[in-house]
Amino acid sequence: TKHRLLRAKRMFALLDVDKAGFLDCQKLTNFLQHNTINFLPERLSTIMDVVVGSGKDISMEKFLLLMGFEGVQEADLESIELQERRARLQEAVTTFHTFDEDGSGTIDTSELTGIMKTMGQKMTQEEVEHMFSLADKHGTGEIDFENFCECLLA
């Protein structure tokens, strides 16, 4: 699935500590031996030999093959990531418009208070104002879409 594929890409990025675009075969073997449940050392060695071959470095494509994703190219990953970003952006736009009840392009404290009540969140005015102040970076008394997105991603 797309989510498993993106998780594998993130794992590769985390393991690629020097950001060279390759993983050291021995370091990956050690990581897998200590962080997976069902890999016997002999079996892992055989799998690594088949997937990686005689090389010492593992590319993203070889890593994905090792993780069970056959025929996936880096461009496929970029396309999936782009789709995910678009979906998150569309969700942010929809949510922002829900909060922006008067359609002004900004959210003020009364709109935030109203939406919190609608969502069943029982918050004091102080709590709402504190939450609002975290998002109102410019101190204008209004949250624009950019500030809204920054809060969502924080």
PDB file of C-alpha atoms in Angstrom:
ATOM      1  CA  THR A   1       0.000   0.000   0.000  1.00  0.00           C
ATOM      2  CA  LYS A   2       0.992   3.637  -0.352  1.00  0.00           C
ATOM      3  CA  HIS A   3       1.360   4.130   3.381  1.00  0.00           C
ATOM      4  CA  ARG A   4       3.693   1.147   3.776  1.00  0.00           C
ATOM      5  CA  LEU A   5       5.748   2.394   0.855  1.00  0.00           C
ATOM      6  CA  LEU A   6       6.064   5.886   2.326  1.00  0.00           C
ATOM      7  CA  ARG A   7       6.951   4.379   5.706  1.00  0.00           C
ATOM      8  CA  ALA A   8       9.722   2.367   4.037  1.00  0.00           C
ATOM      9  CA  LYS A   9      11.044   5.518   2.358  1.00  0.00           C
ATOM     10  CA  ARG A  10      11.064   7.358   5.693  1.00  0.00           C
ATOM     11  CA  MET A  11      12.884   4.422   7.282  1.00  0.00           C
ATOM     12  CA  PHE A  12      15.507   4.564   4.537  1.00  0.00           C
ATOM     13  CA  ALA A  13      15.941   8.304   5.132  1.00  0.00           C
ATOM     14  CA  LEU A  14      16.367   7.734   8.876  1.00  0.00           C
ATOM     15  CA  LEU A  15      18.927   4.996   8.324  1.00  0.00           C
ATOM     16  CA  ASP A  16      20.805   7.052   5.723  1.00  0.00           C
ATOM     17  CA  VAL A  17      22.442   9.154   8.444  1.00  0.00           C
ATOM     18  CA  ASP A  18      25.080  10.693   6.163  1.00  0.00           C
ATOM     19  CA  LYS A  19      22.433  11.440   3.472  1.00  0.00           C
ATOM     20  CA  ALA A  20      24.525   9.766   0.781  1.00  0.00           C
ATOM     21  CA  GLY A  21      21.515   8.048  -0.783  1.00  0.00           C
ATOM     22  CA  PHE A  22      22.868   4.614   0.137  1.00  0.00           C
ATOM     23  CA  LEU A  23      22.832   2.402   3.215  1.00  0.00           C
ATOM     24  CA  ASP A  24      25.803   0.423   4.405  1.00  0.00           C
ATOM     25  CA  CYS A  25      24.953  -3.269   4.010  1.00  0.00           C
ATOM     26  CA  GLN A  26      26.466  -4.336   7.340  1.00  0.00           C
ATOM     27  CA  LYS A  27      24.791  -1.530   9.295  1.00  0.00           C
ATOM     28  CA  LEU A  28      21.431  -2.378   7.766  1.00  0.00           C
ATOM     29  CA  THR A  29      21.935  -6.059   8.549  1.00  0.00           C
ATOM     30  CA  ASN A  30      22.723  -5.187  12.172  1.00  0.00           C
ATOM     31  CA  PHE A  31      19.687  -2.901  12.359  1.00  0.00           C
ATOM     32  CA  LEU A  32      17.357  -5.563  10.960  1.00  0.00           C
ATOM     33  CA  GLN A  33      18.742  -8.248  13.280  1.00  0.00           C
ATOM     34  CA  HIS A  34      18.094  -6.083  16.323  1.00  0.00           C
ATOM     35  CA  ASN A  35      14.806  -4.503  15.265  1.00  0.00           C
ATOM     36  CA  THR A  36      12.797  -7.240  13.582  1.00  0.00           C
ATOM     37  CA  ILE A  37      11.176 -10.219  15.193  1.00  0.00           C
ATOM     38  CA  ASN A  38      11.160 -12.910  12.522  1.00  0.00           C
ATOM     39  CA  PHE A  39      14.610 -12.687  10.939  1.00  0.00           C
ATOM     40  CA  LEU A  40      17.053 -15.427  11.816  1.00  0.00           C
ATOM     41  CA  PRO A  41      20.622 -14.263  11.138  1.00  0.00           C
ATOM     42  CA  GLU A  42      21.172 -16.987   8.506  1.00  0.00           C
ATOM     43  CA  ARG A  43      17.933 -16.144   6.706  1.00  0.00           C
ATOM     44  CA  LEU A  44      18.704 -12.437   6.782  1.00  0.00           C
ATOM     45  CA  SER A  45      22.163 -13.079   5.373  1.00  0.00           C
ATOM     46  CA  THR A  46      20.671 -15.085   2.497  1.00  0.00           C
ATOM     47  CA  ILE A  47      18.078 -12.401   1.766  1.00  0.00           C
ATOM     48  CA  MET A  48      20.720  -9.679   1.795  1.00  0.00           C
ATOM     49  CA  ASP A  49      22.932 -11.687  -0.582  1.00  0.00           C
ATOM     50  CA  VAL A  50      20.066 -12.186  -3.031  1.00  0.00           C
ATOM     51  CA  VAL A  51      18.736  -8.623  -2.924  1.00  0.00           C
ATOM     52  CA  VAL A  52      21.937  -6.666  -2.494  1.00  0.00           C
ATOM     53  CA  GLY A  53      24.396  -8.958  -4.199  1.00  0.00           C
ATOM     54  CA  SER A  54      28.081  -8.450  -3.606  1.00  0.00           C
ATOM     55  CA  GLY A  55      27.843  -4.678  -3.136  1.00  0.00           C
ATOM     56  CA  LYS A  56      28.428  -2.984   0.171  1.00  0.00           C
ATOM     57  CA  ASP A  57      25.894  -0.215  -0.380  1.00  0.00           C
ATOM     58  CA  ILE A  58      22.129  -0.475  -0.656  1.00  0.00           C
ATOM     59  CA  SER A  59      20.262   1.973  -2.876  1.00  0.00           C
ATOM     60  CA  MET A  60      16.696   3.057  -2.222  1.00  0.00           C
ATOM     61  CA  GLU A  61      15.479   0.660  -4.931  1.00  0.00           C
ATOM     62  CA  LYS A  62      17.319  -2.285  -3.359  1.00  0.00           C
ATOM     63  CA  PHE A  63      16.039  -1.310   0.081  1.00  0.00           C
ATOM     64  CA  LEU A  64      12.468  -1.225  -1.223  1.00  0.00           C
ATOM     65  CA  LEU A  65      12.988  -4.613  -2.851  1.00  0.00           C
ATOM     66  CA  LEU A  66      14.293  -5.924   0.469  1.00  0.00           C
ATOM     67  CA  MET A  67      11.157  -4.551   2.158  1.00  0.00           C
ATOM     68  CA  GLY A  68       8.941  -6.399  -0.322  1.00  0.00           C
ATOM     69  CA  PHE A  69       8.270  -3.669  -2.889  1.00  0.00           C
ATOM     70  CA  GLU A  70       9.261  -5.079  -6.250  1.00  0.00           C
ATOM     71  CA  GLY A  71       9.659  -2.781  -9.240  1.00  0.00           C
ATOM     72  CA  VAL A  72       9.201   0.481  -7.342  1.00  0.00           C
ATOM     73  CA  GLN A  73      11.291   3.352  -8.644  1.00  0.00           C
ATOM     74  CA  GLU A  74      12.203   6.610  -6.915  1.00  0.00           C
ATOM     75  CA  ALA A  75       9.872   8.474  -9.304  1.00  0.00           C
ATOM     76  CA  ASP A  76       6.977   6.305  -8.084  1.00  0.00           C
ATOM     77  CA  LEU A  77       7.730   7.371  -4.524  1.00  0.00           C
ATOM     78  CA  GLU A  78       7.849  11.030  -5.477  1.00  0.00           C
ATOM     79  CA  SER A  79       4.482  10.709  -7.211  1.00  0.00           C
ATOM     80  CA  ILE A  80       2.944   9.058  -4.142  1.00  0.00           C
ATOM     81  CA  GLU A  81       4.429  11.703  -1.848  1.00  0.00           C
ATOM     82  CA  LEU A  82       3.039  14.447  -4.077  1.00  0.00           C
ATOM     83  CA  GLN A  83      -0.409  12.846  -3.943  1.00  0.00           C
ATOM     84  CA  GLU A  84      -0.181  12.656  -0.142  1.00  0.00           C
ATOM     85  CA  ARG A  85       0.858  16.314   0.102  1.00  0.00           C
ATOM     86  CA  ARG A  86      -2.005  17.381  -2.148  1.00  0.00           C
ATOM     87  CA  ALA A  87      -4.466  15.416  -0.016  1.00  0.00           C
ATOM     88  CA  ARG A  88      -3.110  17.012   3.200  1.00  0.00           C
ATOM     89  CA  LEU A  89      -3.292  20.473   1.638  1.00  0.00           C
ATOM     90  CA  GLN A  90      -6.869  19.889   0.489  1.00  0.00           C
ATOM     91  CA  GLU A  91      -7.757  18.719   3.996  1.00  0.00           C
ATOM     92  CA  ALA A  92      -6.146  21.862   5.462  1.00  0.00           C
ATOM     93  CA  VAL A  93      -8.092  24.085   3.038  1.00  0.00           C
ATOM     94  CA  THR A  94     -11.368  22.359   3.904  1.00  0.00           C
ATOM     95  CA  THR A  95     -10.696  22.589   7.636  1.00  0.00           C
ATOM     96  CA  PHE A  96      -9.681  26.241   7.382  1.00  0.00           C
ATOM     97  CA  HIS A  97     -12.891  27.100   5.500  1.00  0.00           C
ATOM     98  CA  THR A  98     -14.889  25.271   8.167  1.00  0.00           C
ATOM     99  CA  PHE A  99     -13.286  27.419  10.869  1.00  0.00           C
ATOM    100  CA  ASP A 100     -13.579  30.623   8.799  1.00  0.00           C
ATOM    101  CA  GLU A 101     -17.350  30.854   9.228  1.00  0.00           C
ATOM    102  CA  ASP A 102     -17.728  34.386   7.822  1.00  0.00           C
ATOM    103  CA  GLY A 103     -15.566  33.695   4.749  1.00  0.00           C
ATOM    104  CA  SER A 104     -13.185  36.572   5.526  1.00  0.00           C
ATOM    105  CA  GLY A 105     -10.062  34.532   4.822  1.00  0.00           C
ATOM    106  CA  THR A 106      -9.053  34.627   8.483  1.00  0.00           C
ATOM    107  CA  ILE A 107     -10.167  33.021  11.731  1.00  0.00           C
ATOM    108  CA  ASP A 108     -10.844  35.156  14.788  1.00  0.00           C
ATOM    109  CA  THR A 109     -11.364  34.105  18.424  1.00  0.00           C
ATOM    110  CA  SER A 110     -15.154  34.036  18.155  1.00  0.00           C
ATOM    111  CA  GLU A 111     -14.967  31.666  15.167  1.00  0.00           C
ATOM    112  CA  LEU A 112     -12.477  29.461  17.002  1.00  0.00           C
ATOM    113  CA  THR A 113     -14.678  29.452  20.119  1.00  0.00           C
ATOM    114  CA  GLY A 114     -17.739  28.578  18.037  1.00  0.00           C
ATOM    115  CA  ILE A 115     -16.085  25.720  16.203  1.00  0.00           C
ATOM    116  CA  MET A 116     -14.671  24.300  19.448  1.00  0.00           C
ATOM    117  CA  LYS A 117     -18.183  24.279  20.943  1.00  0.00           C
ATOM    118  CA  THR A 118     -19.573  22.663  17.793  1.00  0.00           C
ATOM    119  CA  MET A 119     -16.915  19.955  18.079  1.00  0.00           C
ATOM    120  CA  GLY A 120     -17.933  19.354  21.694  1.00  0.00           C
ATOM    121  CA  GLN A 121     -14.746  20.819  23.140  1.00  0.00           C
ATOM    122  CA  LYS A 122     -15.505  22.482  26.448  1.00  0.00           C
ATOM    123  CA  MET A 123     -12.841  25.132  26.721  1.00  0.00           C
ATOM    124  CA  THR A 124     -12.652  28.220  28.852  1.00  0.00           C
ATOM    125  CA  GLN A 125     -12.184  31.573  27.161  1.00  0.00           C
ATOM    126  CA  GLU A 126      -8.619  31.619  28.549  1.00  0.00           C
ATOM    127  CA  GLU A 127      -7.876  28.248  26.922  1.00  0.00           C
ATOM    128  CA  VAL A 128      -9.268  29.443  23.592  1.00  0.00           C
ATOM    129  CA  GLU A 129      -7.257  32.661  23.783  1.00  0.00           C
ATOM    130  CA  HIS A 130      -4.084  30.719  24.634  1.00  0.00           C
ATOM    131  CA  MET A 131      -4.648  28.336  21.735  1.00  0.00           C
ATOM    132  CA  PHE A 132      -5.374  31.299  19.486  1.00  0.00           C
ATOM    133  CA  SER A 133      -2.218  33.142  20.557  1.00  0.00           C
ATOM    134  CA  LEU A 134      -0.100  30.144  19.533  1.00  0.00           C
ATOM    135  CA  ALA A 135      -1.421  30.427  15.980  1.00  0.00           C
ATOM    136  CA  ASP A 136      -1.655  34.226  15.728  1.00  0.00           C
ATOM    137  CA  LYS A 137       2.053  34.730  15.036  1.00  0.00           C
ATOM    138  CA  HIS A 138       1.680  38.367  13.977  1.00  0.00           C
ATOM    139  CA  GLY A 139      -0.555  39.407  16.877  1.00  0.00           C
ATOM    140  CA  THR A 140      -3.258  40.698  14.534  1.00  0.00           C
ATOM    141  CA  GLY A 141      -6.154  39.017  16.305  1.00  0.00           C
ATOM    142  CA  GLU A 142      -6.719  36.847  13.240  1.00  0.00           C
ATOM    143  CA  ILE A 143      -5.248  33.611  11.950  1.00  0.00           C
ATOM    144  CA  ASP A 144      -4.605  33.479   8.216  1.00  0.00           C
ATOM    145  CA  PHE A 145      -4.260  30.286   6.196  1.00  0.00           C
ATOM    146  CA  GLU A 146      -0.455  30.299   6.388  1.00  0.00           C
ATOM    147  CA  ASN A 147      -0.480  30.515  10.203  1.00  0.00           C
ATOM    148  CA  PHE A 148      -3.199  27.873  10.315  1.00  0.00           C
ATOM    149  CA  CYS A 149      -1.073  25.476   8.264  1.00  0.00           C
ATOM    150  CA  GLU A 150       2.010  26.167  10.386  1.00  0.00           C
ATOM    151  CA  CYS A 151       0.035  25.150  13.480  1.00  0.00           C
ATOM    152  CA  LEU A 152      -1.235  21.997  11.805  1.00  0.00           C
ATOM    153  CA  LEU A 153       2.283  20.966  10.831  1.00  0.00           C
ATOM    154  CA  ALA A 154       3.914  21.865  14.158  1.00  0.00           C
TER     155      ALA A 154
END
